[in-house]
Amino acid sequence: MLTKKEQRLRRARQTRIRIAQQGAVRLTVNRTNLHIYANVISADGGRVLASASTAEKEVRAQLGASGKGGNAAAAAIIGKRIAEKAKAAGIEKVAFDRAGFAYHGRVKALADAAREAGLQF
């Protein structure tokens, strides 16, 4: 019997195999109860080209005194921020790697905000 985390990682592995075959730069998302993280990773998987998370000092200040990074509003801020950083690095098109998480809630909010900010996937 697989644990919940093992099931998620198994789903993520399948997605990463398909993305690697395409040879695309990927936008990965990781979420925890307190924070959400987004990275733009090179096509060979060797370098992080841009990153954003709710753990960053500027983002925590933007979220206010509560500093809650585990909600959809915080995920939208990170989506916009990662899109801006990726465009600054010269990346317009990425493959979305949700790391086995359901495309719902915070993951969907991050993806929608990144699309609105001009990132294509």
Coordinates of N, CA and C in Angstrom, one line a residue:
M1 N 0.8 -1.2 0.0 CA 0.0 0.0 0.0 C 0.9 1.2 0.0
L2 N 0.6 2.1 -0.9 CA 1.4 3.4 -1.0 C 0.8 4.4 -0.1
T3 N 1.7 5.2 0.5 CA 1.2 6.3 1.3 C 0.8 7.5 0.4
K4 N 0.1 8.5 1.0 CA -0.4 9.6 0.2 C 0.8 10.3 -0.5
K5 N 1.9 10.5 0.2 CA 3.0 11.2 -0.4 C 3.6 10.3 -1.6
E6 N 3.7 9.0 -1.4 CA 4.3 8.1 -2.4 C 3.4 8.2 -3.7
Q7 N 2.1 8.2 -3.5 CA 1.2 8.3 -4.6 C 1.4 9.6 -5.4
R8 N 1.5 10.7 -4.7 CA 1.7 12.0 -5.3 C 3.0 12.0 -6.1
L9 N 4.1 11.5 -5.5 CA 5.4 11.4 -6.2 C 5.3 10.5 -7.4
R10 N 4.6 9.5 -7.3 CA 4.4 8.6 -8.5 C 3.7 9.3 -9.6
R11 N 2.7 10.1 -9.3 CA 2.0 10.9 -10.4 C 3.0 12.0 -10.9
A12 N 3.8 12.6 -10.1 CA 4.7 13.6 -10.5 C 5.8 13.0 -11.4
R13 N 6.2 11.8 -11.2 CA 7.2 11.1 -12.0 C 6.7 11.0 -13.4
Q14 N 5.5 10.6 -13.6 CA 4.9 10.4 -14.9 C 4.9 11.7 -15.7
T15 N 4.5 12.8 -15.0 CA 4.4 14.1 -15.6 C 5.8 14.5 -16.1
R16 N 6.8 14.3 -15.2 CA 8.2 14.8 -15.5 C 8.8 14.0 -16.7
I17 N 8.4 12.8 -16.8 CA 8.9 12.0 -18.0 C 8.3 12.6 -19.3
R18 N 7.1 13.0 -19.3 CA 6.5 13.6 -20.5 C 7.1 14.9 -20.8
I19 N 7.3 15.7 -19.7 CA 7.9 17.0 -19.9 C 9.4 16.9 -20.4
A20 N 10.1 15.9 -19.9 CA 11.5 15.7 -20.4 C 11.5 15.3 -21.8
Q21 N 10.6 14.5 -22.3 CA 10.5 14.1 -23.7 C 10.3 15.3 -24.6
Q22 N 9.5 16.3 -24.1 CA 9.3 17.5 -24.9 C 10.5 18.4 -24.9
G23 N 11.4 18.3 -23.9 CA 12.5 19.2 -23.8 C 12.2 20.6 -23.4
A24 N 11.2 20.8 -22.6 CA 10.7 22.1 -22.3 C 11.2 22.6 -20.9
V25 N 11.3 23.9 -20.8 CA 11.5 24.5 -19.5 C 10.3 24.3 -18.6
R26 N 10.4 23.9 -17.4 CA 9.2 23.6 -16.6 C 9.1 24.5 -15.4
L27 N 7.8 24.8 -15.1 CA 7.4 25.6 -13.9 C 6.9 24.6 -12.9
T28 N 7.6 24.4 -11.8 CA 7.2 23.4 -10.8 C 6.6 24.1 -9.6
V29 N 5.6 23.4 -9.0 CA 4.9 24.0 -7.9 C 5.0 23.0 -6.7
N30 N 5.3 23.5 -5.6 CA 5.3 22.7 -4.4 C 4.5 23.4 -3.3
R31 N 3.6 22.7 -2.6 CA 2.8 23.4 -1.6 C 3.0 22.6 -0.3
T32 N 3.0 23.4 0.8 CA 2.9 22.9 2.1 C 1.8 23.5 2.8
N33 N 1.5 23.2 4.1 CA 0.4 23.8 4.8 C 0.6 25.3 5.0
L34 N 1.9 25.7 5.1 CA 2.2 27.1 5.4 C 2.6 28.0 4.2
H35 N 3.2 27.3 3.2 CA 3.8 28.1 2.1 C 3.5 27.4 0.8
I36 N 3.7 28.2 -0.3 CA 3.7 27.7 -1.7 C 5.0 28.1 -2.4
Y37 N 5.6 27.3 -3.1 CA 6.9 27.5 -3.8 C 6.7 27.3 -5.3
A38 N 7.4 28.1 -6.1 CA 7.4 27.9 -7.5 C 8.8 28.1 -8.1
N39 N 9.2 27.2 -8.9 CA 10.5 27.3 -9.6 C 10.4 27.1 -11.1
V40 N 11.2 27.8 -11.8 CA 11.4 27.6 -13.2 C 12.7 26.9 -13.4
I41 N 12.6 25.7 -13.9 CA 13.8 24.8 -14.0 C 14.1 24.6 -15.5
S42 N 15.4 24.6 -15.8 CA 15.9 24.5 -17.2 C 15.4 23.1 -17.8
A43 N 15.5 23.1 -19.1 CA 15.0 21.9 -19.8 C 15.8 20.6 -19.5
D44 N 17.1 20.7 -19.2 CA 17.8 19.6 -18.8 C 17.7 19.2 -17.3
G45 N 17.0 20.1 -16.5 CA 16.7 19.8 -15.1 C 17.9 20.1 -14.2
G46 N 18.9 20.8 -14.8 CA 20.1 21.0 -14.0 C 20.2 22.3 -13.3
R47 N 19.3 23.3 -13.7 CA 19.5 24.7 -13.1 C 18.1 25.3 -12.8
V48 N 18.0 26.0 -11.7 CA 16.8 26.7 -11.4 C 17.0 28.1 -12.0
L49 N 16.2 28.5 -12.9 CA 16.3 29.8 -13.6 C 15.6 30.9 -12.9
A50 N 14.5 30.6 -12.1 CA 13.8 31.6 -11.4 C 13.0 30.9 -10.3
S51 N 12.8 31.6 -9.2 CA 12.1 31.0 -8.1 C 11.3 32.1 -7.3
A52 N 10.2 31.7 -6.7 CA 9.4 32.5 -5.8 C 8.7 31.7 -4.8
S53 N 8.5 32.3 -3.6 CA 7.8 31.5 -2.6 C 7.2 32.5 -1.6
T54 N 6.3 32.0 -0.8 CA 5.7 32.9 0.2 C 6.6 33.0 1.4
A55 N 7.7 32.3 1.4 CA 8.7 32.4 2.5 C 9.6 33.6 2.3
E56 N 9.6 34.2 1.2 CA 10.5 35.4 0.9 C 10.0 36.6 1.7
K57 N 11.0 37.4 2.1 CA 10.7 38.5 3.0 C 9.8 39.5 2.4
E58 N 10.0 39.8 1.1 CA 9.2 40.8 0.4 C 7.7 40.3 0.3
V59 N 7.6 39.0 0.0 CA 6.2 38.5 -0.1 C 5.5 38.5 1.2
R60 N 6.2 38.1 2.3 CA 5.6 38.1 3.6 C 5.1 39.5 4.0
A61 N 5.9 40.5 3.6 CA 5.5 41.9 3.9 C 4.3 42.3 3.1
Q62 N 4.2 41.8 1.9 CA 3.0 42.1 1.0 C 1.8 41.4 1.6
L63 N 1.9 40.2 2.2 CA 0.8 39.5 2.7 C 0.2 40.1 4.0
G64 N 1.0 40.9 4.6 CA 0.5 41.7 5.8 C 1.0 41.0 7.1
A65 N 0.4 41.5 8.1 CA 0.9 41.1 9.5 C 0.7 39.6 9.7
S66 N -0.4 39.1 9.2 CA -0.6 37.6 9.4 C 0.4 36.8 8.7
G67 N 0.9 37.2 7.6 CA 1.9 36.5 6.8 C 1.4 35.1 6.3
K68 N 0.1 35.0 6.1 CA -0.4 33.7 5.7 C 0.0 33.4 4.3
G69 N 0.7 32.3 4.1 CA 1.2 31.9 2.8 C 0.4 30.7 2.3
G70 N -0.5 30.2 3.1 CA -1.1 28.9 2.7 C -2.5 29.1 2.2
N71 N -2.8 30.2 1.4 CA -4.1 30.4 0.9 C -4.0 30.8 -0.6
A72 N -5.1 30.8 -1.3 CA -5.2 31.0 -2.7 C -4.7 32.4 -3.1
A73 N -5.0 33.4 -2.2 CA -4.5 34.8 -2.5 C -3.0 34.9 -2.5
A74 N -2.4 34.2 -1.6 CA -0.9 34.1 -1.6 C -0.4 33.4 -2.8
A75 N -1.0 32.3 -3.2 CA -0.6 31.6 -4.4 C -0.7 32.5 -5.6
A76 N -1.7 33.3 -5.7 CA -1.8 34.2 -6.9 C -0.7 35.2 -6.9
I77 N -0.3 35.7 -5.8 CA 0.9 36.6 -5.7 C 2.1 35.9 -6.2
I78 N 2.3 34.7 -5.8 CA 3.5 33.9 -6.2 C 3.4 33.6 -7.7
G79 N 2.3 33.3 -8.3 CA 2.1 33.1 -9.7 C 2.5 34.3 -10.5
K80 N 2.1 35.5 -10.1 CA 2.5 36.7 -10.8 C 4.0 37.0 -10.6
R81 N 4.5 36.8 -9.4 CA 5.9 37.0 -9.2 C 6.8 36.1 -10.0
I82 N 6.5 34.8 -10.1 CA 7.3 33.8 -10.8 C 7.2 34.2 -12.3
A83 N 6.1 34.6 -12.8 CA 6.0 35.0 -14.2 C 6.9 36.2 -14.5
E84 N 6.9 37.2 -13.6 CA 7.7 38.3 -13.8 C 9.2 38.0 -13.8
K85 N 9.6 37.1 -12.9 CA 11.0 36.7 -12.8 C 11.4 35.8 -14.0
A86 N 10.5 35.0 -14.5 CA 10.8 34.2 -15.7 C 10.9 35.0 -16.9
K87 N 10.1 36.0 -17.1 CA 10.2 36.9 -18.2 C 11.4 37.7 -18.2
A88 N 11.9 38.1 -17.0 CA 13.1 38.8 -16.8 C 14.3 38.0 -17.2
A89 N 14.2 36.6 -17.0 CA 15.2 35.7 -17.4 C 15.1 35.3 -18.8
G90 N 14.2 35.9 -19.6 CA 14.0 35.6 -21.0 C 13.2 34.3 -21.3
I91 N 12.4 33.9 -20.4 CA 11.6 32.7 -20.6 C 10.1 33.1 -20.8
E92 N 9.5 32.7 -21.9 CA 8.2 33.1 -22.2 C 7.2 31.9 -22.1
K93 N 7.8 30.7 -22.5 CA 7.0 29.5 -22.5 C 7.5 28.4 -21.6
V94 N 6.6 27.8 -20.8 CA 7.1 26.7 -19.9 C 6.1 25.6 -20.0
A95 N 6.5 24.4 -19.4 CA 5.5 23.3 -19.2 C 5.2 23.3 -17.7
F96 N 3.9 23.2 -17.4 CA 3.5 23.3 -16.0 C 3.6 21.9 -15.3
D97 N 4.4 21.9 -14.3 CA 4.6 20.6 -13.5 C 4.0 20.9 -12.1
R98 N 2.8 20.3 -11.9 CA 2.1 20.5 -10.6 C 2.6 19.5 -9.6
A99 N 3.6 18.7 -9.8 CA 4.2 17.8 -8.9 C 3.3 16.8 -8.2
G100 N 2.3 16.4 -9.0 CA 1.3 15.4 -8.5 C 0.2 16.0 -7.7
F101 N 0.2 17.3 -7.4 CA -0.9 17.9 -6.7 C -2.1 18.1 -7.7
A102 N -3.3 18.1 -7.1 CA -4.5 18.3 -7.9 C -4.5 19.7 -8.4
Y103 N -5.0 19.9 -9.7 CA -5.1 21.2 -10.3 C -6.3 21.9 -9.7
H104 N -6.2 22.4 -8.5 CA -7.4 22.9 -7.8 C -6.9 23.8 -6.7
G105 N -7.6 24.8 -6.3 CA -7.3 25.6 -5.1 C -6.0 26.4 -5.4
R106 N -5.0 26.2 -4.5 CA -3.8 27.1 -4.6 C -3.0 26.8 -5.8
V107 N -2.9 25.6 -6.3 CA -2.2 25.3 -7.5 C -2.8 25.9 -8.7
K108 N -4.1 25.9 -8.8 CA -4.9 26.5 -9.9 C -4.7 28.1 -9.8
A109 N -4.8 28.6 -8.6 CA -4.6 30.1 -8.4 C -3.3 30.5 -8.9
L110 N -2.2 29.8 -8.6 CA -0.9 30.1 -9.0 C -0.8 30.1 -10.5
A111 N -1.3 29.0 -11.1 CA -1.2 28.8 -12.6 C -2.0 29.9 -13.3
D112 N -3.2 30.3 -12.8 CA -4.0 31.3 -13.5 C -3.3 32.7 -13.4
A113 N -2.7 33.0 -12.2 CA -2.0 34.2 -12.1 C -0.8 34.3 -13.0
A114 N -0.1 33.2 -13.1 CA 1.1 33.2 -14.0 C 0.7 33.4 -15.4
R115 N -0.4 32.8 -15.8 CA -0.9 33.0 -17.2 C -1.3 34.4 -17.4
E116 N -2.0 35.0 -16.5 CA -2.4 36.4 -16.6 C -1.2 37.4 -16.7
A117 N -0.1 37.0 -16.1 CA 1.1 37.8 -16.1 C 1.9 37.6 -17.3
G118 N 1.5 36.7 -18.2 CA 2.1 36.6 -19.5 C 2.9 35.4 -19.8
L119 N 3.0 34.4 -18.8 CA 3.7 33.2 -19.0 C 2.8 32.2 -19.8
Q120 N 3.3 31.6 -20.8 CA 2.5 30.7 -21.6 C 2.8 29.2 -21.3
F121 N 1.7 28.4 -21.0 CA 1.8 27.0 -20.8 C 0.5 26.3 -21.0

